[in-house]
Coordinates of N, CA and C in Angstrom, one line a residue:
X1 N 64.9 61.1 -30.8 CA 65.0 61.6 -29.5 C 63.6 61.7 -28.8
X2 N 62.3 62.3 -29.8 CA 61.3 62.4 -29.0 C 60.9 60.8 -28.4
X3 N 60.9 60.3 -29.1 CA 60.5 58.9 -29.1 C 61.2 58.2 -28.1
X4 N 62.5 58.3 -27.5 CA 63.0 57.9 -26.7 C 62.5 58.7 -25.2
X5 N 62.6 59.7 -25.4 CA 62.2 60.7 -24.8 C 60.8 60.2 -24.2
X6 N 59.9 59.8 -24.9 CA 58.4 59.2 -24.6 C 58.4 58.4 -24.2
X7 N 59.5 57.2 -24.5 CA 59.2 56.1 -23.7 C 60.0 56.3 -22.2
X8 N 61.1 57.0 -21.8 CA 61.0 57.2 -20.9 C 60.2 57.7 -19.7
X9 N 59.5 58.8 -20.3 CA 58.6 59.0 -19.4 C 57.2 58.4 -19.3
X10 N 56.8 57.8 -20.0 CA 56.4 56.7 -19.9 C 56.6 55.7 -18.7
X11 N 57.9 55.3 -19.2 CA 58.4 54.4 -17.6 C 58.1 55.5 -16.5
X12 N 58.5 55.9 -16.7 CA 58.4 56.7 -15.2 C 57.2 56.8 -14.5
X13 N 55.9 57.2 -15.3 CA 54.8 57.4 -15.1 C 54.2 56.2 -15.0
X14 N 54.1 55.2 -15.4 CA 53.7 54.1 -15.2 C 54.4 53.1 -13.9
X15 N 55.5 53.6 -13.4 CA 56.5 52.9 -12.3 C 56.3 53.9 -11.4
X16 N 55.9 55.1 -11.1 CA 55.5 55.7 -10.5 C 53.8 55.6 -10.4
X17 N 52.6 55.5 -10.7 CA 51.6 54.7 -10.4 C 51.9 53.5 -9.5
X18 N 52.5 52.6 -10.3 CA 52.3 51.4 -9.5 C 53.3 51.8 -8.0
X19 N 53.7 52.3 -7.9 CA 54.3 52.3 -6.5 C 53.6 53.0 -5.3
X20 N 52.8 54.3 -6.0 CA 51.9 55.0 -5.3 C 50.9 53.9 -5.1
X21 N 49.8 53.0 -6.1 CA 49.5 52.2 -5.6 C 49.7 50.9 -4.8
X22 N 51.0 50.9 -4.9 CA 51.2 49.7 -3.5 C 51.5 50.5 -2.2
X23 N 51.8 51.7 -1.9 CA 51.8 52.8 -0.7 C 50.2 52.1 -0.2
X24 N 48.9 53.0 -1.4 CA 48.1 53.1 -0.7 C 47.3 51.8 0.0
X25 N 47.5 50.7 -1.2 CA 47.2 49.4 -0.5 C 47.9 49.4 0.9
X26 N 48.9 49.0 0.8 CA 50.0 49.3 2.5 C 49.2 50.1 3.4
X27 N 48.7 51.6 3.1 CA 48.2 52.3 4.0 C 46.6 51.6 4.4
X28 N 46.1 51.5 3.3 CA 44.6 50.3 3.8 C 44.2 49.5 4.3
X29 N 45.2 48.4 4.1 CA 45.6 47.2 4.6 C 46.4 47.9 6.8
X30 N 47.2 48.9 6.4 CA 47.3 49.2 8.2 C 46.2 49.8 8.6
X31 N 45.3 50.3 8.2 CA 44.5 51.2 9.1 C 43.7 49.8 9.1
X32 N 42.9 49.3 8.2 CA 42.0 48.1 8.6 C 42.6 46.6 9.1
X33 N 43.8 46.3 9.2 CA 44.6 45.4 10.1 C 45.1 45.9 11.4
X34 N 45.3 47.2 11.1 CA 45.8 47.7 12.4 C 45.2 48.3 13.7
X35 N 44.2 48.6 12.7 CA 42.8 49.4 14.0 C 43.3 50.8 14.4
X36 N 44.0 51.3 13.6 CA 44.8 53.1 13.6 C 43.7 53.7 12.6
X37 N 43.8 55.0 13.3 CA 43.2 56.2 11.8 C 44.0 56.2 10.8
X38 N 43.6 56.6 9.8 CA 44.3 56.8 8.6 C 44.9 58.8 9.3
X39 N 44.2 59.3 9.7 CA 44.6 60.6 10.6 C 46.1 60.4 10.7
X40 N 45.8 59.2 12.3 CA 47.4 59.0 12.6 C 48.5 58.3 12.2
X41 N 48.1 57.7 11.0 CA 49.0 56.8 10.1 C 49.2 58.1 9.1
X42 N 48.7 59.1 8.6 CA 49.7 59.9 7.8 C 50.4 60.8 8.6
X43 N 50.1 61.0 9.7 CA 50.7 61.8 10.8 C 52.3 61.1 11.0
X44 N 51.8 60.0 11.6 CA 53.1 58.9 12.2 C 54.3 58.8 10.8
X45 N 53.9 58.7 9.5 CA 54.1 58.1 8.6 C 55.0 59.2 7.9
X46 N 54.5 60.5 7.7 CA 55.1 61.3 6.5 C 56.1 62.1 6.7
X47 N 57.0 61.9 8.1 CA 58.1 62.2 7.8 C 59.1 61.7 7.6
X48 N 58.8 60.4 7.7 CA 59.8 59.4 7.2 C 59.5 59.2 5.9
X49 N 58.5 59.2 4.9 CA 58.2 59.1 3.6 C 58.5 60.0 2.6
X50 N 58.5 61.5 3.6 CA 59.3 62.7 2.9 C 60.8 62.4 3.0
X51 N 62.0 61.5 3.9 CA 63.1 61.5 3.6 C 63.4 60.0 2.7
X52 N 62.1 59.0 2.7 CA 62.6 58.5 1.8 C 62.5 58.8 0.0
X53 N 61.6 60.0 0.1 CA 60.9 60.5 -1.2 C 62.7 61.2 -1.6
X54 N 63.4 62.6 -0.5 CA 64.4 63.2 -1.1 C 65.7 62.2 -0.8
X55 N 65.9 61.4 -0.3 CA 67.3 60.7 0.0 C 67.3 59.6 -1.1
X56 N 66.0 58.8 -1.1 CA 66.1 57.4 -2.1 C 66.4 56.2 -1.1
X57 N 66.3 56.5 0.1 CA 67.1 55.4 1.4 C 66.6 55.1 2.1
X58 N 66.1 53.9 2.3 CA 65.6 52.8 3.6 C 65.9 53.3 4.5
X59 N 67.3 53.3 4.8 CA 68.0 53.7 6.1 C 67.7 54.9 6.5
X60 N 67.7 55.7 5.7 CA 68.0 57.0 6.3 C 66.5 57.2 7.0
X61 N 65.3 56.7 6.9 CA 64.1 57.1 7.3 C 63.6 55.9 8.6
X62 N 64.7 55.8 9.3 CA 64.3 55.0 10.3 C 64.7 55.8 11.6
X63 N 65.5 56.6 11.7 CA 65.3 57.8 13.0 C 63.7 58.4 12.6
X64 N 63.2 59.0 11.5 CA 61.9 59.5 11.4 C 61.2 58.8 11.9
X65 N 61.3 56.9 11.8 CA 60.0 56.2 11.7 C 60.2 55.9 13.4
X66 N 61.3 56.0 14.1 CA 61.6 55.5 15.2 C 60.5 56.8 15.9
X67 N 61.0 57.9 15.5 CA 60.4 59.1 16.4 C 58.7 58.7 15.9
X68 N 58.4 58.5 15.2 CA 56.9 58.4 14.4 C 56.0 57.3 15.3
X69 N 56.8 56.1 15.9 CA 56.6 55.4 16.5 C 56.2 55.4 18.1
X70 N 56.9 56.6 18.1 CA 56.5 57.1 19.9 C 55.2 57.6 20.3
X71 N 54.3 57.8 19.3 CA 52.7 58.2 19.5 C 52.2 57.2 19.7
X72 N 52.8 55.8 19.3 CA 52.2 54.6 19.7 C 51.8 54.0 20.7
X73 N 51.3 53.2 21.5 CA 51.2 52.7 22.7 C 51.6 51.3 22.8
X74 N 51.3 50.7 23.9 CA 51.8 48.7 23.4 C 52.7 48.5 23.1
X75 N 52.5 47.1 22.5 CA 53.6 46.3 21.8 C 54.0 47.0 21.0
X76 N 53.5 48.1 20.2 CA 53.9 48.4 18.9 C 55.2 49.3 19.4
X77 N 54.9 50.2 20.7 CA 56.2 51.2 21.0 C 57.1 50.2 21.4
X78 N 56.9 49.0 21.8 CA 57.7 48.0 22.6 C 59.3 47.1 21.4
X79 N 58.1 47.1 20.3 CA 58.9 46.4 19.5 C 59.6 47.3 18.2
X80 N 59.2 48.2 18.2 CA 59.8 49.3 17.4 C 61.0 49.2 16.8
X81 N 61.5 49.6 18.0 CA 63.5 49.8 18.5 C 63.6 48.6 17.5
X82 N 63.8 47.3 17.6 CA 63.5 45.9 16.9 C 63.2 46.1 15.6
X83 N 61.8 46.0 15.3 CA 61.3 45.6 13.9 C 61.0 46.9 12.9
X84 N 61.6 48.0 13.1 CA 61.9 49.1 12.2 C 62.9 49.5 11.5
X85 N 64.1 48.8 12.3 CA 65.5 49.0 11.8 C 65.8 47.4 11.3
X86 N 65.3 46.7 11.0 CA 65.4 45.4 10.5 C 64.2 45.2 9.2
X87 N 62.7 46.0 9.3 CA 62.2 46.5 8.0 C 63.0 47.3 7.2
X88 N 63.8 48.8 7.6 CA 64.5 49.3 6.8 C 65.5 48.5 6.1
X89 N 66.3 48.1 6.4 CA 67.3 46.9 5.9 C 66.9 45.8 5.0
X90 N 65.8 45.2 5.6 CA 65.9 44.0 4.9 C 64.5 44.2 3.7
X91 N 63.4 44.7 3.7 CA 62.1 44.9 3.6 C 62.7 46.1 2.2
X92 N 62.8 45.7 0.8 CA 62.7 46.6 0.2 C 61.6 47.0 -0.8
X93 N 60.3 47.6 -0.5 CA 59.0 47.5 -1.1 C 59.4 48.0 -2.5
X94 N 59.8 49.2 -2.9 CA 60.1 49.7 -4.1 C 60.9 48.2 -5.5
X95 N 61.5 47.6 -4.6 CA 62.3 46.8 -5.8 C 61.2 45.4 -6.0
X96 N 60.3 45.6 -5.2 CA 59.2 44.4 -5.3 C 58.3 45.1 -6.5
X97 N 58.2 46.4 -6.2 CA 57.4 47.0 -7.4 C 57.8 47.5 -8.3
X98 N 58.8 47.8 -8.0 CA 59.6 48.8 -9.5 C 60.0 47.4 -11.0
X99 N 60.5 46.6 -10.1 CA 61.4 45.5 -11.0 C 60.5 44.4 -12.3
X100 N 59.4 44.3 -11.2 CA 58.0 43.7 -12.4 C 58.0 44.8 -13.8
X101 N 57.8 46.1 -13.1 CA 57.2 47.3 -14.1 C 58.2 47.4 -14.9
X102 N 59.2 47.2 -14.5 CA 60.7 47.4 -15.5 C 60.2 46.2 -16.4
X103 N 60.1 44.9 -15.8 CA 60.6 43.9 -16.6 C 59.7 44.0 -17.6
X104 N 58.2 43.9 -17.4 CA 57.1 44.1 -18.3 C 57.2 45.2 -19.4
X105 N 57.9 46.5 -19.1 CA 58.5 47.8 -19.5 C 58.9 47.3 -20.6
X106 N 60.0 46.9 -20.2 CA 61.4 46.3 -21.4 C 61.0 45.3 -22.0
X107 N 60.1 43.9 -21.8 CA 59.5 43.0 -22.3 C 58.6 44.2 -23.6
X108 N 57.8 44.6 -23.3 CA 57.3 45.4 -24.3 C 57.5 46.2 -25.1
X109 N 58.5 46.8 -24.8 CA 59.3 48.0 -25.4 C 60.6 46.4 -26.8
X110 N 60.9 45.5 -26.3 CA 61.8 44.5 -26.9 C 60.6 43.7 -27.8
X111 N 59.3 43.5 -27.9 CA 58.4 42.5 -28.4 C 58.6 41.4 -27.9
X112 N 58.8 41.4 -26.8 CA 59.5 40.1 -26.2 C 58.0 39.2 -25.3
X113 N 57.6 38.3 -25.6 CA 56.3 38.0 -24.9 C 56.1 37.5 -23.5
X114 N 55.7 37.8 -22.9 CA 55.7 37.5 -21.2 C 54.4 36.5 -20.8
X115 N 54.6 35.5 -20.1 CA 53.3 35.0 -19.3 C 53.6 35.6 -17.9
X116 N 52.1 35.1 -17.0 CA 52.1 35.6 -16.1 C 53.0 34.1 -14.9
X117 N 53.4 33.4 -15.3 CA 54.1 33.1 -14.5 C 55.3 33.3 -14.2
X118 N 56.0 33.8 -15.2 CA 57.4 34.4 -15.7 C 57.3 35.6 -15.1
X119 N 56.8 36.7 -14.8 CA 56.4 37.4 -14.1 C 56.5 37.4 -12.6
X120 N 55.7 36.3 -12.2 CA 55.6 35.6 -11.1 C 56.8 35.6 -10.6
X121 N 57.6 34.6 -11.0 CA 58.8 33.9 -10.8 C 59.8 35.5 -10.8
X122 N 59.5 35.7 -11.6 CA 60.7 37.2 -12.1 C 60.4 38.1 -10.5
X123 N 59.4 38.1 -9.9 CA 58.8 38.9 -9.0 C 59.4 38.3 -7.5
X124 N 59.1 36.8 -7.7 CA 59.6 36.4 -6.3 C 61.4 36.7 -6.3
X125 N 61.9 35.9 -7.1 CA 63.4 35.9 -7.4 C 63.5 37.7 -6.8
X126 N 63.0 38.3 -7.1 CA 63.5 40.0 -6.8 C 63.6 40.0 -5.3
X127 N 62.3 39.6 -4.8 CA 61.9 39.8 -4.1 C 62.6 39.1 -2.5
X128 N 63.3 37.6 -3.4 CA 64.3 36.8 -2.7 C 65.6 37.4 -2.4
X129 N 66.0 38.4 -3.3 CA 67.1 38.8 -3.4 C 67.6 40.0 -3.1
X130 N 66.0 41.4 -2.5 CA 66.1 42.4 -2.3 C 66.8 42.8 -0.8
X131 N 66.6 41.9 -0.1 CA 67.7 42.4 1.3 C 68.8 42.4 1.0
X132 N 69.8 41.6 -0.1 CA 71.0 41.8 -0.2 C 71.2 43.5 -1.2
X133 N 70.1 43.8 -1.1 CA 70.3 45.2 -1.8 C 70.7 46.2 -0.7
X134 N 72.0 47.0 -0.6 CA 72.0 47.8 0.8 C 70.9 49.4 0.7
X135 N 70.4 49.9 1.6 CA 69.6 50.8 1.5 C 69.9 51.8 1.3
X136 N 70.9 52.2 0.3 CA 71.4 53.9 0.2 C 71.1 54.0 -1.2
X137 N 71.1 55.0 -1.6 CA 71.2 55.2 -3.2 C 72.2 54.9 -4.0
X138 N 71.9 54.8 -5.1 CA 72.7 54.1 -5.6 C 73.0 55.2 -7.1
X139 N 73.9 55.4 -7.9 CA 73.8 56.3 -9.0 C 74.7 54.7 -10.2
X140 N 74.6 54.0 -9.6 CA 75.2 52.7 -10.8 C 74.3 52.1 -11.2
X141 N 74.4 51.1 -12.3 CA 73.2 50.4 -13.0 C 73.8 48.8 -12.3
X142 N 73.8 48.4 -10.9 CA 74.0 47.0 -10.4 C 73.8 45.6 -11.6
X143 N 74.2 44.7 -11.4 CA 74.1 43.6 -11.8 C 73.6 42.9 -11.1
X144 N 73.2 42.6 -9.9 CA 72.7 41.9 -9.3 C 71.1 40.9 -9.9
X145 N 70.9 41.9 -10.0 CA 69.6 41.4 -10.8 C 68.9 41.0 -12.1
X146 N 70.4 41.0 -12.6 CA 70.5 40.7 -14.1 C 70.2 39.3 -14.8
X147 N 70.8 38.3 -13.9 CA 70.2 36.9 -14.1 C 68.6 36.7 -13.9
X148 N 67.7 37.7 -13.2 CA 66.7 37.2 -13.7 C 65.7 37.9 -14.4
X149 N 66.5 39.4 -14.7 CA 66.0 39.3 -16.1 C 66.3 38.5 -17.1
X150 N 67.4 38.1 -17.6 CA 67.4 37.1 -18.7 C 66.9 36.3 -18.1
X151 N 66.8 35.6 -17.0 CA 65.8 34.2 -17.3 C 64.2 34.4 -17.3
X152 N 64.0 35.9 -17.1 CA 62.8 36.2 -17.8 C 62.2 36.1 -18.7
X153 N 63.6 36.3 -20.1 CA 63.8 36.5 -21.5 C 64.2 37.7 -22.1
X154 N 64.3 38.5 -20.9 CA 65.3 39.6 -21.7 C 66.8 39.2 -22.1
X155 N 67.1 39.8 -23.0 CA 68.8 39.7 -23.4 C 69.4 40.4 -22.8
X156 N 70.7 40.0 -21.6 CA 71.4 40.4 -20.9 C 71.8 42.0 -21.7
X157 N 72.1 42.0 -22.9 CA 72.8 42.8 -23.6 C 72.0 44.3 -23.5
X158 N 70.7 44.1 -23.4 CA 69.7 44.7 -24.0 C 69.3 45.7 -22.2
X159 N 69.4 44.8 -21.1 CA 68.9 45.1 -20.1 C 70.3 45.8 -19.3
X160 N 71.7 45.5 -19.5 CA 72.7 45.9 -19.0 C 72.5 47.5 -19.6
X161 N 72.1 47.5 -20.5 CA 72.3 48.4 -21.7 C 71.5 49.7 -21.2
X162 N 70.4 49.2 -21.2 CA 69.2 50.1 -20.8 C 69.6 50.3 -19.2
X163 N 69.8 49.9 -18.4 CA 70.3 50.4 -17.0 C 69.3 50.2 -15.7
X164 N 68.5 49.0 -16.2 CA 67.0 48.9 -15.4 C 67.4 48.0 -15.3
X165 N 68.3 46.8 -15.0 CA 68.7 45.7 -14.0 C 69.2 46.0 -12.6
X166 N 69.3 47.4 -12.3 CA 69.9 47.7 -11.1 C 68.7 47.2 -10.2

């Protein structure tokens, strides 16, 4: 039990890193792309990030991001309404990052050997396939993304099993 117990948190802790670091990239990448403070980018930003932190939902953090959006000026308040409710939907950052960490996870935890292209491929395929993911939470282990873990090299059996193909 401990031992299972450790590798769990383990995942966690290491899939939680990588997600905080692709936030902060995200956040870097807007303030020096975007020509905003980092001030008003956590201002604009963290109430919608606090309801995706307690809901688990795309959706539900786009009235936040809409209102977040109104301190804006320009094209950015212009296009908002538009390209915010169509990022929530379609744009799912967590399954671009979470799904590598799983697969690498389970690759390692199985002795199962990974190149970086298989990775690659394992990353885009998610990444092809994440808008058909709807944005609410979910408490099932999906199948949807099960075919590329096995064509990663995990064993269908092994990944259904463990509950990290969702």
């Amino acid at each position: 039990g401990v031992r299972v117990g450790g590798a769990f948190l383990g995942f966690t802790l290491l899939e939680f890193v990588a997600l905080f670091a692709a936030i902060l990239a995200l956040y870097v990448l807007t303030v020096v792309l975007g020509g905003v403070s980092l001030r008003w980018l956590v201002r604009a930003l963290w109430p919608a990030q606090l309801i995706a932190i307690t809901t688990r939902s795309s959706l539900a953090t786009i009235p936040a991001l809409l209102k977040g959006s109104e301190a804006s000026t320009g094209p950015a308040q212009r296009y908002a309404s538009y390209v915010l409710p169509l990022a929530g939907a379609l744009l799912k950052l967590s399954r671009a990052v979470s799904s590598p960490v799983r697969l690498i996870f389970l690759a390692h935890l199985l002795g199962i050997p990974l190149t970086l292209e298989r990775v690659v491929i394992f990353a885009a395929t998610i990444i092809l396939i994440s808008p058909s993911t709807v944005g609410v939470p979910s408490v099932t282990s999906g199948t949807r993304s099960l075919p590329a873990y096995v064509a990663a090299g995990i064993p269908a059996s092994r990944a259904a099993q463990s509950g990290v193909a969702a």
